[in-house]
PDB file of C-alpha atoms in Angstrom:
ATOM      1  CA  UNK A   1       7.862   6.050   9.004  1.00 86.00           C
ATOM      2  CA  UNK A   2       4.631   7.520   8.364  1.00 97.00           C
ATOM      3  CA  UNK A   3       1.962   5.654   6.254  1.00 98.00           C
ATOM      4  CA  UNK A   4      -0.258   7.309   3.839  1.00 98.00           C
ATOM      5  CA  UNK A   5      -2.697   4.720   2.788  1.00 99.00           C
ATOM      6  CA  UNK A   6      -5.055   5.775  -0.587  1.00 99.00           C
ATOM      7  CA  UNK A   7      -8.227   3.982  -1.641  1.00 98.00           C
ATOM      8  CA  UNK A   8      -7.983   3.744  -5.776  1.00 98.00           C
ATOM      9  CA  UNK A   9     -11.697   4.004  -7.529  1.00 98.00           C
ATOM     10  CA  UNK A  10     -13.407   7.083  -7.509  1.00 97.00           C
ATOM     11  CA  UNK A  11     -10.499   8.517  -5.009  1.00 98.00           C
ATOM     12  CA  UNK A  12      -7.168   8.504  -6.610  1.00 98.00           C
ATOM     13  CA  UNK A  13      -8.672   8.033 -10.109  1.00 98.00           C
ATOM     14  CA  UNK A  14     -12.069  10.037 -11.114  1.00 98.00           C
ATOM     15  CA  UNK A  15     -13.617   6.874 -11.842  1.00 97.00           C
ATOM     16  CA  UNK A  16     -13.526   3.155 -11.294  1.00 95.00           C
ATOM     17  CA  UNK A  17     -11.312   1.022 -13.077  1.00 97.00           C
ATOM     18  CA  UNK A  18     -13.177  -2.312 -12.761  1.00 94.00           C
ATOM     19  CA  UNK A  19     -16.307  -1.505 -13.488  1.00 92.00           C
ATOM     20  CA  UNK A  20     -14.503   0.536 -16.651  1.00 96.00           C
ATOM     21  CA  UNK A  21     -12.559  -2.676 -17.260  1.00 96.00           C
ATOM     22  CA  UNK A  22     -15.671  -4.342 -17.899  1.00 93.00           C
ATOM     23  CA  UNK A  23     -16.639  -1.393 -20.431  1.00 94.00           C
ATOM     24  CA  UNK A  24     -13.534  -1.555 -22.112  1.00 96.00           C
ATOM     25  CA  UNK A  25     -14.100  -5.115 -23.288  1.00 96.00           C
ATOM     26  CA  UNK A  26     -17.781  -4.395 -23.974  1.00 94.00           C
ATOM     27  CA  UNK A  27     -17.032  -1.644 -26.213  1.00 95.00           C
ATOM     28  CA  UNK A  28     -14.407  -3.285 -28.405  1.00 95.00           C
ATOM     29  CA  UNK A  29     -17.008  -6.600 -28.699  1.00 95.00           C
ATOM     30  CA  UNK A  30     -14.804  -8.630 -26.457  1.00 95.00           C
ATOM     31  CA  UNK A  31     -17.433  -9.427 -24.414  1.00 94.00           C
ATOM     32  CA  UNK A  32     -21.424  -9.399 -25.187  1.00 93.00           C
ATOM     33  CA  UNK A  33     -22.168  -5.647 -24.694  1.00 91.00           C
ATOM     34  CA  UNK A  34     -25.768  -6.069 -23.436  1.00 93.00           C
ATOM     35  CA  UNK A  35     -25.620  -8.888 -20.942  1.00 94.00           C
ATOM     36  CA  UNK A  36     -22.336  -8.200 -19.689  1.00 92.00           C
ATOM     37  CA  UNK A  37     -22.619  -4.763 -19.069  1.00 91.00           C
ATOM     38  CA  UNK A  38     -26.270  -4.460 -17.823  1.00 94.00           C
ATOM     39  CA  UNK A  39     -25.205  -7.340 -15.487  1.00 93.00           C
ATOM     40  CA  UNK A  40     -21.523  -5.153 -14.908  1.00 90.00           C
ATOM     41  CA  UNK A  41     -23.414  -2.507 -14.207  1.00 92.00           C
ATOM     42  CA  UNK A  42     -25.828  -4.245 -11.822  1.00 95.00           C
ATOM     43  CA  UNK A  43     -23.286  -5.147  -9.399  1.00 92.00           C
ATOM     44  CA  UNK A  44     -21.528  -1.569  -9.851  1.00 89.00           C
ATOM     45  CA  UNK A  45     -25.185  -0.414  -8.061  1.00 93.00           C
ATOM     46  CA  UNK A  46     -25.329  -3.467  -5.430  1.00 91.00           C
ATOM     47  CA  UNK A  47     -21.002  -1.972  -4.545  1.00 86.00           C
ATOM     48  CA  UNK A  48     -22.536   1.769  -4.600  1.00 83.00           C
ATOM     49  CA  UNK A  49     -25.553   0.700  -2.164  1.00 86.00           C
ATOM     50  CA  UNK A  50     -23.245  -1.374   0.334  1.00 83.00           C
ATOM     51  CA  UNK A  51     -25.115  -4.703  -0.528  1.00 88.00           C
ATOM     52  CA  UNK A  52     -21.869  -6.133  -3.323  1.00 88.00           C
ATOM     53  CA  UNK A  53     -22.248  -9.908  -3.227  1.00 91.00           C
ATOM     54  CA  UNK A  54     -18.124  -9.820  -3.748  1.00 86.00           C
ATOM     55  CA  UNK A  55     -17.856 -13.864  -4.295  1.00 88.00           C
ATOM     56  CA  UNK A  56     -20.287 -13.453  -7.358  1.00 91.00           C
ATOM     57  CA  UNK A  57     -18.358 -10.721  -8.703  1.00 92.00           C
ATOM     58  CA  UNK A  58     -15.511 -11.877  -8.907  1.00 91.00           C
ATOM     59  CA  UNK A  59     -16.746 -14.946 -10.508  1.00 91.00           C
ATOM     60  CA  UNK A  60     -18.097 -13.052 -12.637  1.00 93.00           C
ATOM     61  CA  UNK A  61     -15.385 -10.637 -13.664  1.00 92.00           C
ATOM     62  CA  UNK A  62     -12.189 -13.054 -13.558  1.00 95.00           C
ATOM     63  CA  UNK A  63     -14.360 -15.632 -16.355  1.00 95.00           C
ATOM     64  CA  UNK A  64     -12.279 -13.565 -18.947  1.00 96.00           C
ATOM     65  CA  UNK A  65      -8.761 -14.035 -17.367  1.00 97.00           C
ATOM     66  CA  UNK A  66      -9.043 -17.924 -16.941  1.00 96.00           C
ATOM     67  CA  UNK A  67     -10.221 -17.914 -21.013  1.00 96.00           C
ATOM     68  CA  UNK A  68      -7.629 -15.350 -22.474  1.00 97.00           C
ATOM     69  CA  UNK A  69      -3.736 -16.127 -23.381  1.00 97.00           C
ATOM     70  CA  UNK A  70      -1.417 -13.401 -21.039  1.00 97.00           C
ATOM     71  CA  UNK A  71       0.028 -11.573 -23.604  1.00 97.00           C
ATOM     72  CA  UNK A  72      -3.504 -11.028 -24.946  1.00 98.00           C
ATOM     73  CA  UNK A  73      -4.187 -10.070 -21.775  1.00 98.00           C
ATOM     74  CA  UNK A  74      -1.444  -7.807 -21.530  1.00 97.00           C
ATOM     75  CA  UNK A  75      -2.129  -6.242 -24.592  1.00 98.00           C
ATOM     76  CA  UNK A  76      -5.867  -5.518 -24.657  1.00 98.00           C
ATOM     77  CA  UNK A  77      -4.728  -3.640 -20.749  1.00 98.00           C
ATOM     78  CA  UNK A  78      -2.297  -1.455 -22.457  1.00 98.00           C
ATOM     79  CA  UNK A  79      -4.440  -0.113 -24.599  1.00 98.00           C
ATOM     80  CA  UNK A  80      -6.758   0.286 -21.576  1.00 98.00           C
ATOM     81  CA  UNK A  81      -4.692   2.050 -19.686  1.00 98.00           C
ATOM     82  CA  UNK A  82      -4.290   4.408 -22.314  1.00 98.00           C
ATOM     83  CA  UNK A  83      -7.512   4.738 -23.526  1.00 98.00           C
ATOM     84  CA  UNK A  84      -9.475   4.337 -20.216  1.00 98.00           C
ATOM     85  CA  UNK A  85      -7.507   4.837 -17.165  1.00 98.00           C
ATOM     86  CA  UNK A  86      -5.215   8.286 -18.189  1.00 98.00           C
ATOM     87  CA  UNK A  87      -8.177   9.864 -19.297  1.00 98.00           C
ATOM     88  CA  UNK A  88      -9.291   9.701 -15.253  1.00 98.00           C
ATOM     89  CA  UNK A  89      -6.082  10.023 -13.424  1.00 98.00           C
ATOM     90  CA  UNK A  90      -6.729  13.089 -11.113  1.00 98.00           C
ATOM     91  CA  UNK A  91      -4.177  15.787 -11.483  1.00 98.00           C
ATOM     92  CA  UNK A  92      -4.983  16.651  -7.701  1.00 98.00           C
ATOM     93  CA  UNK A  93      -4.510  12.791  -6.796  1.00 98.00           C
ATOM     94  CA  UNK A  94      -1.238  13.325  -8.311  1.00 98.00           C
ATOM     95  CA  UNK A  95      -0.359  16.169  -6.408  1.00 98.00           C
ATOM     96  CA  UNK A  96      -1.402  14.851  -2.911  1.00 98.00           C
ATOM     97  CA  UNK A  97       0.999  11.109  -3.665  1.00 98.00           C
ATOM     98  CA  UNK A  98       3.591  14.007  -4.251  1.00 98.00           C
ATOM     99  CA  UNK A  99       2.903  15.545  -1.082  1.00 98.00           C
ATOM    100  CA  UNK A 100       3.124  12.350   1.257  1.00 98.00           C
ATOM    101  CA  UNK A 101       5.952  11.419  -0.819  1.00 98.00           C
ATOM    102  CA  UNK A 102       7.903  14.378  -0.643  1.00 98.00           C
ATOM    103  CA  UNK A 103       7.015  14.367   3.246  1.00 98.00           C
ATOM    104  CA  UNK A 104       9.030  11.094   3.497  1.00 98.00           C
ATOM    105  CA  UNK A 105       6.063   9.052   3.727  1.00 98.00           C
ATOM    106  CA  UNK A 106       5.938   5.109   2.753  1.00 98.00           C
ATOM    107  CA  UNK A 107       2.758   5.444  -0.027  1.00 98.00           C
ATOM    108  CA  UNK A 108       0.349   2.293  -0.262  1.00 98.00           C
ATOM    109  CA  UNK A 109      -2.591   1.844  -2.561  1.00 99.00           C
ATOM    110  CA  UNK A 110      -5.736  -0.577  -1.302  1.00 98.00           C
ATOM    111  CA  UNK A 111      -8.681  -1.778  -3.296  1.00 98.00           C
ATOM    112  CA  UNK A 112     -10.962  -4.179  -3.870  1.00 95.00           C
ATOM    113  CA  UNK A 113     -10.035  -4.176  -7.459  1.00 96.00           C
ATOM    114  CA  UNK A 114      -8.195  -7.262  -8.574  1.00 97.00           C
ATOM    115  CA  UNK A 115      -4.336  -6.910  -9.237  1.00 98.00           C
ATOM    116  CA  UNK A 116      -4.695  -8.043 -12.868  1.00 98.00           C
ATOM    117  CA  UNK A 117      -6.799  -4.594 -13.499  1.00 98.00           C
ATOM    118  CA  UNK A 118      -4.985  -2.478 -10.698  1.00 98.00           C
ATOM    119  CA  UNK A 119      -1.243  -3.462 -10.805  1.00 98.00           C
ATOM    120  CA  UNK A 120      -0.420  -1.523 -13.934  1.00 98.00           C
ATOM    121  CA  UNK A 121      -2.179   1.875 -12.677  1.00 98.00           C
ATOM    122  CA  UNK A 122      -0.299   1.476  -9.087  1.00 98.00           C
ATOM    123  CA  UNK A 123       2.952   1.602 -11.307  1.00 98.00           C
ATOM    124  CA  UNK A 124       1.471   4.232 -13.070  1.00 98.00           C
ATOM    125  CA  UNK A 125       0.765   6.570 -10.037  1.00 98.00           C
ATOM    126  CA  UNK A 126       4.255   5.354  -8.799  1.00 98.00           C
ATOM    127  CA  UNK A 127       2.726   3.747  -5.754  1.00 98.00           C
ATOM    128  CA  UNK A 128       5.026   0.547  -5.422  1.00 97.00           C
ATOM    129  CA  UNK A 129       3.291  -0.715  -2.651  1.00 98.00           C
ATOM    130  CA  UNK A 130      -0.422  -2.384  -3.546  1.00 98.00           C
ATOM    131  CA  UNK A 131      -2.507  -4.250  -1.568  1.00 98.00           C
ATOM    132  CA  UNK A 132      -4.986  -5.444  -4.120  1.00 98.00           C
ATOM    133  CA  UNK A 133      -7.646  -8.762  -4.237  1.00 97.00           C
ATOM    134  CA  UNK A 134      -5.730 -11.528  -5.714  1.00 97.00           C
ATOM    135  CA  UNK A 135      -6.176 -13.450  -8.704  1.00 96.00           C
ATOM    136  CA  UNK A 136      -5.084 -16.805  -8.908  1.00 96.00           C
ATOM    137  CA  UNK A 137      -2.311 -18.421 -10.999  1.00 96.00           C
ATOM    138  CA  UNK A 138      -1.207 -21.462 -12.288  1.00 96.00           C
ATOM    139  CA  UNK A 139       0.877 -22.850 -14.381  1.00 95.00           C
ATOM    140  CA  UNK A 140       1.451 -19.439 -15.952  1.00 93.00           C
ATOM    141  CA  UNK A 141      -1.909 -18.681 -16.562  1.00 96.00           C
ATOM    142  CA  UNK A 142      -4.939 -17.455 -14.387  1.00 97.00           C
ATOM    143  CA  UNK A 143      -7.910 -19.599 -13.249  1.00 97.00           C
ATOM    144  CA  UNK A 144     -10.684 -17.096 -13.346  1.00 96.00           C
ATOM    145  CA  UNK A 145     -10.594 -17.599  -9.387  1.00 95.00           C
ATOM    146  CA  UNK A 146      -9.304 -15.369  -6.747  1.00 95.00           C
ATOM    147  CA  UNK A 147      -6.866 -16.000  -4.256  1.00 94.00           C
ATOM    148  CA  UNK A 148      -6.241 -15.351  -0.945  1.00 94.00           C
ATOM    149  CA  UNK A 149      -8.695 -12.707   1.436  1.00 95.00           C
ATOM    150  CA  UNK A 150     -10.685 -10.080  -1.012  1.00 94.00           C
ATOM    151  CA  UNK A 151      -9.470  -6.891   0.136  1.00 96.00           C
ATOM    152  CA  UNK A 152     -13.147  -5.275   0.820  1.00 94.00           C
ATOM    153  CA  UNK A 153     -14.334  -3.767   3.449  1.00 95.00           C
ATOM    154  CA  UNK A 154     -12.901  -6.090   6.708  1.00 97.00           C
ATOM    155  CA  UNK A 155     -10.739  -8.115   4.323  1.00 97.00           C
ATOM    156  CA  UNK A 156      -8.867  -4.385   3.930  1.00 98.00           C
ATOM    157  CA  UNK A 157      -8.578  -3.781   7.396  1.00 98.00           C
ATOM    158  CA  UNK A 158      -6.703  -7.609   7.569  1.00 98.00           C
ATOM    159  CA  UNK A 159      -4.731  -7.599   4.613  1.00 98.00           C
ATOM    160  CA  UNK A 160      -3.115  -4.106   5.817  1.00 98.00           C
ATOM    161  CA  UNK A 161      -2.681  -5.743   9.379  1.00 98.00           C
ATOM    162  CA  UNK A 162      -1.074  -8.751   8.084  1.00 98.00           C
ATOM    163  CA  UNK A 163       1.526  -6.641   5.553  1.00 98.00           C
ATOM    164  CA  UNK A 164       2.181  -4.132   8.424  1.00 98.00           C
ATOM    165  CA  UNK A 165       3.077  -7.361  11.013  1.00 98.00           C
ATOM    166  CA  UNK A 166       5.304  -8.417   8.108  1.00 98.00           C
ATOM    167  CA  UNK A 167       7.091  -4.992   7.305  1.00 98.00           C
ATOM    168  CA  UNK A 168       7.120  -4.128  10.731  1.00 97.00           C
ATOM    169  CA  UNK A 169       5.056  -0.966  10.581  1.00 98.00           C
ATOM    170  CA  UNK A 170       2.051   0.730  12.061  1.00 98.00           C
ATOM    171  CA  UNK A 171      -0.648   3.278  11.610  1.00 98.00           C
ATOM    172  CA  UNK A 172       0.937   5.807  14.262  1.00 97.00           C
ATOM    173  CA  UNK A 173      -0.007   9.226  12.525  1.00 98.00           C
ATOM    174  CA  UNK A 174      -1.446   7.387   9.285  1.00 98.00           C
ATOM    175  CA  UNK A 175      -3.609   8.511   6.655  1.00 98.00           C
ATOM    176  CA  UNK A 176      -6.392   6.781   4.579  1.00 98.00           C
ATOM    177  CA  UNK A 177      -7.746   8.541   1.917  1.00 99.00           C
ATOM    178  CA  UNK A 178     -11.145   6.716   0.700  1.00 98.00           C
ATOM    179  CA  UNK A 179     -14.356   7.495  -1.506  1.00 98.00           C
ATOM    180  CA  UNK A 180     -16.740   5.037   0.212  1.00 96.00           C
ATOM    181  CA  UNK A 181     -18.815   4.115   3.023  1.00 95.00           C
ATOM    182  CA  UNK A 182     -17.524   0.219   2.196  1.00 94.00           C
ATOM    183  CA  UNK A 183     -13.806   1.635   3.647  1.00 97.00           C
ATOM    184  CA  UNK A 184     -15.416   2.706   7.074  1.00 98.00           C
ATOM    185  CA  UNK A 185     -13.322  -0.434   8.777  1.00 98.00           C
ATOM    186  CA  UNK A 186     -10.453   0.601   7.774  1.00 98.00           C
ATOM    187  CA  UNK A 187     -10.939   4.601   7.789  1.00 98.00           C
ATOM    188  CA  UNK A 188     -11.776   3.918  11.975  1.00 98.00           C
ATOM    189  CA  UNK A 189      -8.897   2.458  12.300  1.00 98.00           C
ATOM    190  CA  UNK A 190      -6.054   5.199  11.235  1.00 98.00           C
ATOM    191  CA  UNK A 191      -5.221   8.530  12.815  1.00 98.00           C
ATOM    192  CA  UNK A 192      -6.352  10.442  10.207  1.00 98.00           C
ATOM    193  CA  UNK A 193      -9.091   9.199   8.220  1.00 98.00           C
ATOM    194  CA  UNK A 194     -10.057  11.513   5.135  1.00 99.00           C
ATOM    195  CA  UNK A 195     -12.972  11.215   2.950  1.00 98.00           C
ATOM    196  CA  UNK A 196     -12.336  11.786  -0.504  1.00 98.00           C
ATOM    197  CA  UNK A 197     -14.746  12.904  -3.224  1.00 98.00           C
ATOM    198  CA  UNK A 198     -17.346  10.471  -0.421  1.00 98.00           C
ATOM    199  CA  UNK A 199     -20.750   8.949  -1.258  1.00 95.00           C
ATOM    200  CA  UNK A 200     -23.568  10.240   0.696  1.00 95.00           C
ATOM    201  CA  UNK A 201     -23.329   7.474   3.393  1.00 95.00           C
ATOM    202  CA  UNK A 202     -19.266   8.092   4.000  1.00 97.00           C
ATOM    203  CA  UNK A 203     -20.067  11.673   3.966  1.00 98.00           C
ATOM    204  CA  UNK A 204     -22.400  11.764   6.838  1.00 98.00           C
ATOM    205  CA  UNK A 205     -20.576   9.770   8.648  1.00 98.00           C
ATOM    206  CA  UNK A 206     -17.211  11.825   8.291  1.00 98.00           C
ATOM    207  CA  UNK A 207     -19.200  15.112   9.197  1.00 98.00           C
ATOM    208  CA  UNK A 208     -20.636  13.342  12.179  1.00 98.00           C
ATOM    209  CA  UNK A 209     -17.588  12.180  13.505  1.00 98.00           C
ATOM    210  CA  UNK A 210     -15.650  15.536  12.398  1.00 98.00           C
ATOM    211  CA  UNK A 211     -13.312  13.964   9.798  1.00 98.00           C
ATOM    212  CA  UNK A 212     -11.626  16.201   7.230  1.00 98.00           C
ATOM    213  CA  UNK A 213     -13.347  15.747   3.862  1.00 98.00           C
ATOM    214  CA  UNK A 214     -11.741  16.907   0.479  1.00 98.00           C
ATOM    215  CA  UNK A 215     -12.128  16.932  -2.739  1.00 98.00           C
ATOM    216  CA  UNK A 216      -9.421  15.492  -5.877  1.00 98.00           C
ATOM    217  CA  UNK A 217     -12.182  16.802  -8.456  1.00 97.00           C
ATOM    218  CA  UNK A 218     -12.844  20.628  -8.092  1.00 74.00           C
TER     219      UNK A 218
END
C-alpha cells in the first residue's frame, strides 16, 4: 500500500496553525498580546530561517496547556478551528488528500506542530493517521511539557521510521508533500518528494535536484 505522506503548515493549510494558535489567544486577551506575540512571532522567524531553538518553543508554547482546565481547552480550540483554521484550509489541499485517497493510498499527516493544536484539523482533513510532537499528560491533564521525540526535521524522519516498523509499511513509491527546507530529511528519503507552496531555500534545492514543485494556492 502506497503512502502519501503531507507536511501540515503552510502546505495542506495556507497558513500555520501554531504560530496562529498563539494569535488566537492573543487576540481574545488570553494571553498578553504584546509580549507573547512579538516573542510568538520571534520564533515563527528563527522556524522560517532554519535556526528554531525547538526545546524553547515548546516551553514556551505548551505554558498555557499545563495552566488551563481541558474542557477550557477544548472549547477555546473549537472556536479556533472555526474561526482560524477553516478560514485557511486549501480547497486544492483538499482535492489532492482526495486524489491519494481515491488512488487507494494510506494518507498520513506530519508536523512539528503539537497534537493538542493539530489533532482536531487532521480529523478535519480526514487524515486519521498523524504523526504529530507530543504533549505530555498526566493525571488527565497536560504538563506544559512535551513527550516523546519532537517530530522536526530528523525527529520526522524517526518518528515515520519507527510507525512504519510498527505497521509494517514502507516508502516504496511514497510521496511527501512539504513547504520547507526544515523537511529536507525526510523529503530525501521518499520516492517522490514534492515541494509544496516551498520557501526559497526548499525551492532551490527541489529545482536543483529536479523535484516536482506545485502549488495548493494559485
Amino acid at each position: 500500500m502506497r503512502l502519501a505522506i503531507f507536511d501540515l503548515d503552510n502546505t495542506l493549510l495556507g497558513g500555520d496553525s501554531d504560530h496562529a494558535w498563539g494569535d488566537y489567544l492573543c487576540e481574545r486577551g488570553i494571553l498578553d498580546p504584546v509580549a507573547y506575540k512579538n516573542r510568538n512571532d520571534e520564533f515563527y522567524q528563527d522556524y522560517l530561517a532554519g535556526k528554531l531553538d525547538l526545546n524553547a518553543y515548546l516551553e514556551f508554547t505548551l505554558e498555557i496547556l499545563a495552566s488551563t482546565e481541558m474542557a477550557q481547552l477544548d472549547e477555546w480550540h473549537n472556536d479556533f478551528m472555526r474561526d482560524c483554521i477553516e478560514p485557511i484550509v486549501l480547497l486544492k489541499g483538499l482535492a489532492l488528500l482526495k486524489k491519494h485517497r481515491d488512488a487507494g493510498d494510506t494518507l498520513v499527516i506530519i508536523t512539528a506542530t503539537n497534537r493538542f493544536v493539530t489533532g482536531p484539523i487532521a480529523a478535519r482533513l480526514g487524515v486519521e493517521t498523524l504523526l504529530a510532537t507530543e504533549c505530555e499528560m498526566a493525571d488527565g491533564r497536560y504538563t506544559g511539557r512535551s513527550t516523546d521525540i519532537p517530530c522536526f526535521r530528523e525527529g520526522k524522519v524517526t518518528r515515520l521510521n519507527r510507525w512504519l516498523e510498527e505497521t509494517g509499511l514502507n516508502l516504496e513509491d511514497s510521496y511527501f508533500y512539504s513547504d520547507s527546507m526544515n523537511d529536507l530529511p525526510l523529503l530525501e528519503q521518499v520516492a517522490n518528494p514534492v515541494a509544496v507552496d516551498p520557501d526559497p531555500k526548499l525551492r532551490a534545492e527541489a529545482e536543483r535536484r529536479g523535484w516536482e514543485v506545485i502549488s495548493l494556492r494559485d
